[in-house]
Coordinates of C-alpha atoms and ligand atoms in Angstrom, one line a residue:
M857 CA -11.5 94.8 20.0
A858 CA -10.4 92.9 16.9
A859 CA -12.6 90.0 15.8
P860 CA -11.5 86.9 17.8
R861 CA -9.8 84.0 15.9
Y862 CA -9.3 80.3 16.9
L863 CA -6.6 78.1 15.5
G864 CA -6.8 74.3 14.9
W865 CA -3.5 72.4 14.2
D866 CA -3.1 68.9 12.8
F867 CA 0.4 67.2 13.1
S868 CA -0.4 64.3 10.8
T869 CA 1.8 61.7 9.1
Q870 CA 2.6 63.6 5.9
Q871 CA 2.1 67.2 6.8
L872 CA 1.4 69.9 9.4
K873 CA -1.8 71.8 8.8
V874 CA -3.4 74.8 10.4
I875 CA -6.8 76.4 10.1
A876 CA -8.1 79.7 11.5
I877 CA -11.8 80.3 12.1
D878 CA -13.8 83.3 13.2
E879 CA -16.6 83.4 15.7
Q880 CA -19.1 82.4 13.0
L881 CA -16.9 79.3 12.4
R882 CA -15.9 80.6 8.9
V883 CA -12.5 79.4 7.8
I884 CA -10.5 82.6 7.3
Y885 CA -7.0 81.1 6.9
E886 CA -5.4 77.7 6.2
D887 CA -1.9 76.6 5.4
N888 CA 0.2 73.5 5.5
V889 CA 3.8 72.4 5.4
H890 CA 4.4 69.1 3.5
F891 CA 7.2 67.2 5.2
D892 CA 8.7 65.5 2.1
K893 CA 8.4 68.5 -0.1
D894 CA 9.1 71.4 2.2
L895 CA 11.7 69.8 4.5
P896 CA 13.7 67.7 2.1
E897 CA 16.7 67.7 4.4
F898 CA 15.0 65.0 6.5
K899 CA 14.6 62.7 3.4
T900 CA 11.3 61.2 4.6
Q901 CA 8.9 59.3 2.3
G902 CA 5.3 60.1 3.1
G903 CA 6.7 61.8 6.2
V904 CA 8.2 58.6 7.6
Y905 CA 11.2 56.3 7.5
I906 CA 10.4 52.6 6.8
H907 CA 13.3 50.7 8.3
S908 CA 15.1 47.8 6.7
D909 CA 13.2 45.2 8.8
R910 CA 10.0 46.4 7.1
L911 CA 8.3 46.5 10.5
T912 CA 9.9 49.5 12.2
V913 CA 8.5 52.9 11.1
T914 CA 9.5 56.2 12.6
S915 CA 9.5 60.0 11.9
P916 CA 12.2 62.5 13.0
V917 CA 10.8 64.6 15.8
L918 CA 12.9 67.7 14.9
M919 CA 11.1 67.7 11.5
W920 CA 7.8 68.3 13.3
V921 CA 9.4 71.1 15.3
K922 CA 10.9 72.7 12.2
A923 CA 7.6 72.4 10.3
L924 CA 6.0 74.5 13.1
D925 CA 8.7 77.1 12.8
M926 CA 8.2 77.2 9.1
I927 CA 4.4 77.4 9.1
L928 CA 4.4 80.2 11.7
Q929 CA 6.9 82.1 9.6
K930 CA 4.7 81.6 6.5
M931 CA 1.7 83.0 8.5
K932 CA 3.7 85.9 9.8
S933 CA 4.9 86.8 6.3
S934 CA 1.4 86.6 5.0
G935 CA 0.4 89.2 7.5
F936 CA -1.7 86.9 9.7
N937 CA -2.7 88.9 12.9
F938 CA -1.8 86.5 15.7
S939 CA -2.9 89.0 18.4
Q940 CA -6.6 88.1 17.5
V941 CA -6.1 84.4 18.4
R942 CA -8.1 83.8 21.6
A943 CA -7.4 80.1 21.8
L944 CA -5.8 77.2 19.9
S945 CA -6.0 73.4 20.0
G946 CA -4.7 70.6 17.8
A947 CA -4.5 67.0 16.8
G948 CA -1.6 64.6 16.3
Q949 CA -1.4 61.2 14.6
Q950 CA -2.5 58.7 17.2
H951 CA -0.1 56.3 19.0
G952 CA 3.2 58.1 18.1
S953 CA 5.5 59.0 21.0
V954 CA 8.1 61.7 21.8
Y955 CA 10.9 61.2 24.3
W956 CA 12.2 64.4 26.1
K957 CA 15.7 64.1 27.4
K958 CA 16.5 65.0 31.1
G959 CA 16.7 68.8 31.6
S960 CA 14.7 69.7 28.5
I961 CA 11.9 71.3 30.5
Q962 CA 14.1 74.3 31.2
I963 CA 15.1 74.6 27.6
L964 CA 11.5 74.4 26.4
K965 CA 10.4 77.0 29.0
N966 CA 13.2 79.4 28.3
A967 CA 13.5 79.1 24.5
S968 CA 14.8 82.4 23.1
S969 CA 12.4 84.3 20.9
E970 CA 15.4 85.3 18.8
L971 CA 15.7 81.7 17.5
P972 CA 13.4 79.2 15.8
L973 CA 12.3 76.5 18.1
H974 CA 14.1 73.7 16.3
Q975 CA 17.5 75.3 17.0
S976 CA 16.7 75.6 20.7
L977 CA 15.3 72.1 21.0
K978 CA 17.8 70.3 18.8
A979 CA 19.4 68.4 21.8
C980 CA 16.1 67.8 23.8
F981 CA 15.1 64.4 22.5
S982 CA 16.5 61.1 23.8
V983 CA 14.9 59.4 20.8
S984 CA 15.4 61.4 17.6
N985 CA 13.3 59.1 15.5
S986 CA 9.8 58.7 17.1
P987 CA 7.9 55.5 16.6
I988 CA 4.6 56.2 14.8
W989 CA 1.3 54.4 14.1
M990 CA 2.6 52.6 11.0
D991 CA 5.1 50.6 13.1
S992 CA 4.4 46.9 13.6
S993 CA 7.7 45.8 15.3
T994 CA 6.4 45.2 18.8
A995 CA 4.6 41.8 18.5
S996 CA 6.6 40.4 21.4
Q997 CA 5.8 43.3 23.7
C998 CA 2.1 42.9 22.8
S999 CA 2.1 39.3 23.8
A1000 CA 3.9 40.1 27.1
L1001 CA 1.4 42.9 27.9
E1002 CA -1.6 40.7 27.2
K1003 CA -0.1 37.9 29.3
A1004 CA 0.8 40.2 32.2
V1005 CA -2.8 41.5 32.5
G1006 CA -4.7 38.3 32.0
G1007 CA -5.2 38.0 28.3
A1008 CA -6.4 40.0 25.2
Q1009 CA -10.0 40.4 26.3
H1010 CA -9.0 41.5 29.8
L1011 CA -6.7 44.2 28.3
A1012 CA -9.5 45.3 26.0
N1013 CA -11.8 45.5 29.0
I1014 CA -9.3 47.8 30.8
T1015 CA -7.9 50.0 27.9
G1016 CA -10.6 49.7 25.2
S1017 CA -8.3 47.6 22.8
R1018 CA -6.4 44.4 22.8
A1019 CA -2.7 44.9 22.4
Y1020 CA -1.8 46.4 19.0
E1021 CA 1.8 46.8 17.8
R1022 CA 1.4 50.6 17.1
F1023 CA -0.1 51.3 20.5
T1024 CA 2.3 53.5 22.6
G1025 CA 2.7 51.3 25.7
N1026 CA 4.2 48.5 23.5
Q1027 CA 6.5 51.0 21.8
I1028 CA 7.7 52.3 25.2
A1029 CA 8.3 48.7 26.3
K1030 CA 10.4 48.1 23.2
I1031 CA 12.5 51.2 23.8
Y1032 CA 13.0 50.2 27.5
S1033 CA 14.0 46.6 26.6
Q1034 CA 16.3 47.6 23.7
N1035 CA 17.8 50.9 25.1
P1036 CA 17.3 51.0 28.9
E1037 CA 19.9 53.8 29.1
V1038 CA 17.9 55.9 26.6
Y1039 CA 14.7 55.2 28.6
L1040 CA 16.5 56.3 31.9
Q1041 CA 17.7 59.5 30.2
T1042 CA 14.1 60.4 29.4
E1043 CA 12.3 62.7 31.8
R1044 CA 9.0 62.9 29.9
I1045 CA 7.1 60.8 27.3
S1046 CA 4.5 62.7 25.1
L1047 CA 2.1 61.5 22.4
V1048 CA 2.4 63.5 19.2
S1049 CA -0.7 65.4 20.3
S1050 CA 0.7 66.4 23.8
F1051 CA 4.2 67.0 22.3
A1052 CA 2.6 69.6 20.0
A1053 CA 0.7 71.2 22.8
S1054 CA 3.9 71.3 24.8
L1055 CA 5.6 73.4 22.1
F1056 CA 2.8 76.0 22.4
L1057 CA 2.7 75.8 26.2
G1058 CA 6.4 76.1 26.8
A1059 CA 5.9 73.3 29.4
Y1060 CA 5.1 69.6 29.3
A1061 CA 1.4 69.3 28.3
P1062 CA -0.6 66.4 29.7
I1063 CA -2.0 63.6 27.6
D1064 CA -5.7 63.9 27.1
Y1065 CA -8.1 61.0 27.9
S1066 CA -9.1 60.4 24.2
D1067 CA -5.6 60.1 22.6
G1068 CA -4.4 58.4 25.8
S1069 CA -7.0 55.7 25.0
G1070 CA -4.7 54.6 22.1
M1071 CA -1.8 53.5 24.3
N1072 CA -2.9 50.2 25.9
L1073 CA -2.1 52.1 29.2
L1074 CA -5.2 54.1 30.2
H1075 CA -8.0 52.6 32.3
I1076 CA -10.8 54.1 30.1
W1077 CA -13.5 53.8 32.8
E1078 CA -11.5 55.3 35.6
K1079 CA -9.7 57.8 33.3
S1080 CA -6.3 57.0 35.0
W1081 CA -3.2 55.0 34.1
S1082 CA -3.7 51.3 34.7
A1083 CA -0.9 50.3 37.1
S1084 CA -0.8 46.7 35.8
C1085 CA -0.3 48.0 32.2
L1086 CA 2.3 50.5 33.2
D1087 CA 4.3 48.0 35.2
A1088 CA 4.2 45.5 32.3
C1089 CA 5.7 48.0 29.9
A1090 CA 8.5 49.9 31.8
P1091 CA 9.5 50.9 35.4
G1092 CA 8.7 54.4 36.6
L1093 CA 6.5 55.1 33.6
E1094 CA 3.7 57.0 35.4
E1095 CA 6.1 59.8 36.4
K1096 CA 7.3 60.1 32.8
L1097 CA 3.7 60.3 31.4
G1098 CA 2.2 62.8 33.9
C1099 CA -1.5 62.9 34.8
P1100 CA -4.1 62.6 31.9
V1101 CA -6.7 65.3 31.5
P1102 CA -10.2 65.7 29.9
S1103 CA -9.7 66.5 26.2
Y1104 CA -11.5 69.9 26.6
S1105 CA -9.1 71.1 29.3
V1106 CA -7.6 74.6 29.1
L1107 CA -3.9 73.9 29.8
G1108 CA -2.8 77.5 30.3
P1109 CA -1.8 80.6 28.4
I1110 CA 0.5 80.4 25.3
S1111 CA 4.3 80.5 26.1
P1112 CA 5.7 84.1 26.0
Y1113 CA 8.0 82.8 23.2
Y1114 CA 5.0 83.2 20.8
S1115 CA 4.0 86.6 22.0
Q1116 CA 7.5 87.9 21.6
R1117 CA 8.3 86.2 18.3
Y1118 CA 4.9 86.3 16.5
G1119 CA 2.7 88.8 18.3
F1120 CA 0.3 86.3 20.0
S1121 CA -1.7 87.8 22.8
P1122 CA -0.3 86.6 26.2
D1123 CA -4.0 85.7 27.0
C1124 CA -4.2 83.2 24.1
K1125 CA -5.3 79.9 25.7
V1126 CA -3.9 76.5 24.8
V1127 CA -6.6 73.8 24.9
A1128 CA -5.5 70.1 25.2
F1129 CA -4.5 68.5 21.9
T1130 CA -5.9 65.1 21.0
G1131 CA -5.6 62.3 18.4
D1132 CA -6.4 62.9 14.8
N1133 CA -9.4 60.6 14.8
P1134 CA -11.0 62.0 18.0
A1135 CA -10.4 65.5 16.6
S1136 CA -12.2 64.4 13.3
L1137 CA -15.1 63.2 15.4
A1138 CA -15.4 66.8 16.7
G1139 CA -14.8 68.2 13.2
M1140 CA -17.7 66.1 11.9
R1141 CA -19.8 67.2 14.9
L1142 CA -20.8 63.7 15.6
Q1143 CA -23.5 63.4 18.3
E1144 CA -24.9 60.5 20.3
G1145 CA -26.2 57.8 18.0
D1146 CA -24.4 59.1 14.9
I1147 CA -22.1 57.0 12.8
A1148 CA -19.4 58.5 10.5
I1149 CA -18.2 56.2 7.7
S1150 CA -15.1 57.1 5.8
L1151 CA -15.3 55.1 2.5
G1152 CA -11.7 55.1 1.6
T1153 CA -8.9 52.7 0.7
S1154 CA -9.9 51.1 3.9
D1155 CA -13.3 51.9 5.3
T1156 CA -13.3 53.4 8.8
L1157 CA -16.2 53.8 11.1
F1158 CA -16.3 56.5 13.9
L1159 CA -19.1 55.7 16.4
W1160 CA -20.4 57.8 19.3
I1161 CA -21.2 55.2 22.0
Q1162 CA -22.6 55.7 25.5
E1163 CA -22.1 52.2 26.9
P1164 CA -19.3 50.4 24.9
T1165 CA -18.5 46.7 25.1
P1166 CA -14.8 46.4 24.3
A1167 CA -14.0 43.5 21.9
L1168 CA -11.0 41.8 20.3
E1169 CA -11.5 44.0 17.3
G1170 CA -11.9 47.7 16.9
H1171 CA -11.0 50.4 19.5
I1172 CA -13.0 52.1 22.3
L1173 CA -11.7 55.5 23.2
C1174 CA -12.8 58.1 25.7
N1175 CA -14.9 60.6 23.8
P1176 CA -13.1 63.9 23.1
V1177 CA -16.1 66.2 23.5
D1178 CA -18.1 64.5 26.3
S1179 CA -16.0 62.8 29.0
Q1180 CA -19.0 60.7 30.1
A1181 CA -19.3 59.1 26.6
Y1182 CA -17.0 57.0 24.4
M1183 CA -16.2 56.7 20.8
A1184 CA -15.3 53.6 18.8
L1185 CA -13.1 53.2 15.7
L1186 CA -13.5 50.2 13.4
C1187 CA -11.3 49.7 10.4
F1188 CA -12.3 47.5 7.4
K1189 CA -9.2 46.9 5.2
N1190 CA -11.1 45.7 2.1
G1191 CA -12.7 49.1 1.2
S1192 CA -12.5 51.0 -2.1
L1193 CA -9.9 48.7 -3.7
M1194 CA -12.3 45.8 -3.2
R1195 CA -15.2 47.8 -4.7
E1196 CA -13.0 48.9 -7.7
R1197 CA -11.9 45.3 -8.3
I1198 CA -15.5 44.1 -8.5
R1199 CA -16.4 47.1 -10.6
D1200 CA -13.6 46.2 -13.1
D1201 CA -14.6 42.5 -13.2
C1202 CA -18.4 42.9 -13.2
A1203 CA -19.2 46.4 -14.6
S1204 CA -16.4 46.8 -17.2
G1205 CA -14.7 49.3 -14.9
S1206 CA -17.7 51.7 -15.0
W1207 CA -19.3 53.1 -11.9
D1208 CA -22.4 53.9 -14.0
E1209 CA -22.7 50.2 -14.9
F1210 CA -22.0 49.3 -11.3
S1211 CA -24.9 51.6 -10.2
K1212 CA -27.2 50.2 -12.8
A1213 CA -26.5 46.7 -11.5
L1214 CA -27.5 47.9 -8.0
S1215 CA -30.7 49.4 -9.4
S1216 CA -31.6 46.2 -11.4
T1217 CA -31.2 43.9 -8.4
V1218 CA -33.6 43.7 -5.4
A1219 CA -32.7 44.7 -1.9
G1220 CA -31.8 41.6 0.0
N1221 CA -30.4 40.1 -3.3
N1222 CA -32.9 37.1 -3.1
G1223 CA -31.0 35.9 -0.1
N1224 CA -27.6 35.7 -1.8
L1225 CA -24.8 36.8 0.6
G1226 CA -21.1 37.4 0.0
F1227 CA -17.8 38.0 1.8
Y1228 CA -15.2 39.8 -0.3
F1229 CA -11.7 40.0 1.2
D1230 CA -9.0 40.2 -1.5
V1231 CA -6.5 41.1 1.3
M1232 CA -6.5 39.8 4.8
E1233 CA -9.3 41.6 6.5
I1234 CA -8.9 42.8 10.1
T1235 CA -12.6 43.1 10.9
P1236 CA -13.0 40.2 11.1
E1237 CA -9.8 38.3 10.5
A1238 CA -10.6 36.6 7.3
V1239 CA -9.4 36.4 3.7
G1240 CA -10.8 35.3 0.3
I1241 CA -14.1 35.4 -1.5
H1242 CA -17.0 33.4 0.0
R1243 CA -20.5 33.3 -1.6
F1244 CA -23.7 31.6 -0.2
N1245 CA -27.1 31.2 -1.8
R1246 CA -30.4 31.7 0.0
D1247 CA -30.1 28.1 1.5
N1248 CA -26.7 28.9 2.9
Q1249 CA -25.0 26.7 0.4
K1250 CA -21.5 27.8 -0.7
V1251 CA -21.6 28.6 -4.5
S1252 CA -18.5 29.4 -6.7
D1253 CA -20.0 32.4 -8.4
F1254 CA -22.9 34.8 -8.8
P1255 CA -24.2 36.5 -12.0
K1256 CA -22.4 39.9 -12.3
E1257 CA -25.2 42.1 -11.0
V1258 CA -25.8 39.7 -8.1
E1259 CA -22.1 39.8 -7.3
I1260 CA -22.2 43.6 -7.2
R1261 CA -25.1 43.8 -4.8
A1262 CA -23.7 41.0 -2.6
L1263 CA -20.4 43.0 -2.3
I1264 CA -22.1 46.2 -1.2
E1265 CA -24.7 44.6 1.0
G1266 CA -22.0 42.5 2.6
Q1267 CA -19.7 45.4 3.3
F1268 CA -22.5 47.4 5.0
M1269 CA -24.0 44.5 6.9
A1270 CA -20.5 43.7 8.3
K1271 CA -20.2 47.3 9.5
R1272 CA -23.6 47.2 11.3
I1273 CA -22.9 43.8 12.9
H1274 CA -19.4 44.8 14.2
A1275 CA -20.6 48.3 15.3
E1276 CA -23.4 46.6 17.4
K1277 CA -20.9 44.1 18.8
L1278 CA -19.0 47.2 20.2
G1279 CA -22.2 48.4 21.9
Y1280 CA -23.4 50.7 19.2
K1281 CA -27.2 51.0 18.9
V1282 CA -29.1 52.3 15.9
M1283 CA -31.6 54.9 17.4
P1284 CA -34.5 56.8 15.9
R1285 CA -32.1 59.9 15.8
T1286 CA -29.3 58.0 14.2
R1287 CA -27.6 59.8 11.3
I1288 CA -25.0 58.2 9.1
L1289 CA -22.4 60.8 8.0
A1290 CA -20.6 59.4 4.9
T1291 CA -17.4 60.7 3.4
G1292 CA -14.8 59.5 0.9
G1293 CA -15.0 58.4 -2.7
A1294 CA -18.0 56.1 -2.6
S1295 CA -20.0 58.7 -0.8
H1296 CA -20.6 60.4 -4.2
N1297 CA -22.5 57.3 -5.4
K1298 CA -26.2 57.5 -4.3
K1299 CA -27.0 53.9 -5.3
I1300 CA -24.2 52.7 -2.9
L1301 CA -25.5 55.1 -0.2
Q1302 CA -29.0 53.8 -0.6
V1303 CA -27.8 50.3 0.3
L1304 CA -26.0 51.8 3.3
S1305 CA -29.2 53.6 4.4
D1306 CA -31.3 50.5 4.0
V1307 CA -28.9 48.2 5.9
F1308 CA -28.8 50.6 8.9
N1309 CA -32.4 51.9 8.4
A1310 CA -31.1 55.4 8.9
P1311 CA -30.7 58.5 6.8
V1312 CA -27.3 59.1 5.1
Y1313 CA -25.8 62.6 5.0
T1314 CA -22.6 63.5 3.1
I1315 CA -19.9 65.7 4.6
D1316 CA -16.5 67.0 3.5
T1317 CA -13.9 65.8 5.9
A1318 CA -10.8 66.9 4.1
N1319 CA -9.7 69.0 7.1
S1320 CA -11.9 67.4 9.8
A1321 CA -9.1 66.9 12.3
C1322 CA -7.9 70.5 11.8
L1323 CA -11.4 72.0 11.9
G1324 CA -12.3 69.8 14.9
S1325 CA -9.3 71.2 16.7
A1326 CA -10.4 74.8 16.0
Y1327 CA -13.9 73.9 17.2
R1328 CA -12.4 72.3 20.4
A1329 CA -10.4 75.5 21.0
I1330 CA -13.6 77.4 21.2
H1331 CA -15.3 74.7 23.3
G1332 CA -12.4 74.6 25.8
L1333 CA -13.1 78.2 26.8
V1334 CA -16.7 77.4 27.8
A1335 CA -16.6 73.6 28.6
E1336 CA -16.3 74.3 32.4
T1337 CA -19.8 76.0 32.1
N1338 CA -21.2 72.7 30.8
V1339 CA -21.8 74.1 27.3
S1340 CA -21.6 71.2 24.8
L1341 CA -19.5 71.2 21.7
A1342 CA -22.7 70.9 19.7
D1343 CA -24.0 74.2 21.1
V1344 CA -20.7 75.9 20.4
V1345 CA -20.6 74.9 16.7
K1346 CA -24.3 75.0 15.8
L1347 CA -23.4 77.8 13.2
A1348 CA -21.2 75.4 11.2
P1349 CA -22.5 74.3 7.8
E1350 CA -25.0 71.3 8.2
P1351 CA -24.2 68.0 6.5
R1352 CA -26.2 67.4 3.3
L1353 CA -29.0 64.8 3.4
A1354 CA -28.3 62.3 0.5
V1355 CA -30.7 59.4 0.9
T1356 CA -33.3 58.0 3.4
P1357 CA -34.1 54.3 4.1
T1358 CA -36.5 52.5 1.8
A1359 CA -39.8 51.5 3.5
G1360 CA -39.5 48.0 5.0
A1361 CA -35.7 48.0 5.0
E1362 CA -35.5 47.1 8.7
E1363 CA -37.8 44.1 8.3
L1364 CA -36.0 43.0 5.2
Y1365 CA -32.4 43.2 6.5
R1366 CA -33.0 42.0 10.1
P1367 CA -33.0 38.2 9.1
L1368 CA -30.2 38.8 6.6
L1369 CA -28.0 40.4 9.2
K1370 CA -28.6 37.4 11.5
R1371 CA -27.6 35.0 8.6
Y1372 CA -24.6 37.1 7.7
A1373 CA -23.3 37.1 11.3
E1374 CA -23.7 33.3 11.4
L1375 CA -22.0 32.7 8.0
E1376 CA -19.2 35.0 9.0
Q1377 CA -18.2 32.5 11.7
K1378 CA -17.7 30.0 8.9
V1379 CA -15.2 32.3 7.0
V1380 CA -13.2 33.8 9.8
C1381 CA -9.6 32.5 10.3
S1382 CA -9.2 30.1 13.2
P1383 CA -6.3 27.9 14.3
T1384 CA -7.5 25.1 12.0
S1385 CA -8.9 27.2 9.1
S1386 CA -7.6 27.7 5.6
C1387 CA -6.3 31.3 6.4
L1388 CA -3.0 29.9 7.7
Ligands
LIG1881 O1 -3.6 54.2 13.8 C1 -4.6 54.9 13.6 C2 -5.8 54.9 14.4 O2 -5.8 53.8 15.3 C3 -4.4 55.9 12.5 O3 -5.7 56.4 12.1 C4 -3.6 57.1 12.9 O4 -4.3 57.8 13.9 C5 -3.3 58.0 11.7 F1 -2.5 59.0 12.1

């Protein structure tokens, strides 16, 4: 019996990626198709079309299908042995939607193995350019949805988020209001994740709970569609969405198309696909109490939460690996670009000098606190630079090394405060998994560790969504026997311990965190504030 293999797919914004792992979780194959470079006939930029209104952003669905044809052909030409694949799963960019035209189910099911899929499916989509997560053209639909269900907080209490322009329910509402005949011609609406699963299944794949949490349509506590949200978006929507399923569900065997054309075993199982961020949580092997912090252009927090409290910021999603738990996403727009601007102004553009400034200033910065938002921040909604001394008096500037520490302490205190507002609790077992550019700077990580009073580990997340999908393919085969993902992937390489908290950090930062939260109320935008 040839050694089993598991495939993880990632249908992301700019490329399609695939990873194959063996039973010891070693990566034995990886490949990608870059949409702009490898499929130039679609003329995308960064995998997307930004429309002339500068708000509408779409991607051509047939480009995603053709990319799959192309990558499978590349794998076949490289001699990849598909017959060893026991299971596959995948991820898709969250919130994007695919509209299957009436009658397409038969075409999908009976696609000829003599043809690439994109030829068979070329007339199957009632919307040829799918709306994706970068779209922000549905403000009026968002207002209507929040009004229909009793307000933003009520919508967040039901679906885990207030209304966001990129969320799928609002995108569907826009299509229904602007092109009702297109909507009526649509027999099925998929997310990018469930669309990709459908291609492998040869049937319409269900939406999973976790990616479904990014639609403003799923009741995240009951794990079913919210009738009030569906009705507020479009008529007869539930029938077009199908029933949502747990993210670790085995959907069925791979379509015969793949056995005939590529040599997949007919026993290869398709495990439900999910969103890229939930798949990354699996790839980072987050467990209860853990936080993953991606320190990139914007800083993103992935939290594993047992008892979430939905708020008007951030997103609560059903957890992709434990359907009794939840995950939260928090995005801080002023991330590495803010750190680089302060490095340039206060450390002559040198990270070494920046780090020396952190070393030469005391933890707690003698009570000096700062809020650094060169661009409009989303968590919280605020903009500008705001400095306060130990007596909470506004000051116009700090000495350079004090400015550097105020920036870093402020960024991490904001993360802890907003994570705890969503219901996250720092526990004795809490680990912080840091990734992204700043995670290579131990002085910055030391501040992170002290503010959270938790050890910081570094991990490589370059392919976390893909790897997480391959892990989930293995997990799906045993999930029914109550085996956890953590048990399934315990052979994976461990994250590397980088720093541990300084003694006394918790006592030092507790009063500072309280002050920071109070001062934040002074700088957030409000109907009467200077942000307008
Ligand atoms: O909109 C997002 C999450 O809410 C993005 O991270 C997309 O998932 C990227 F594909």
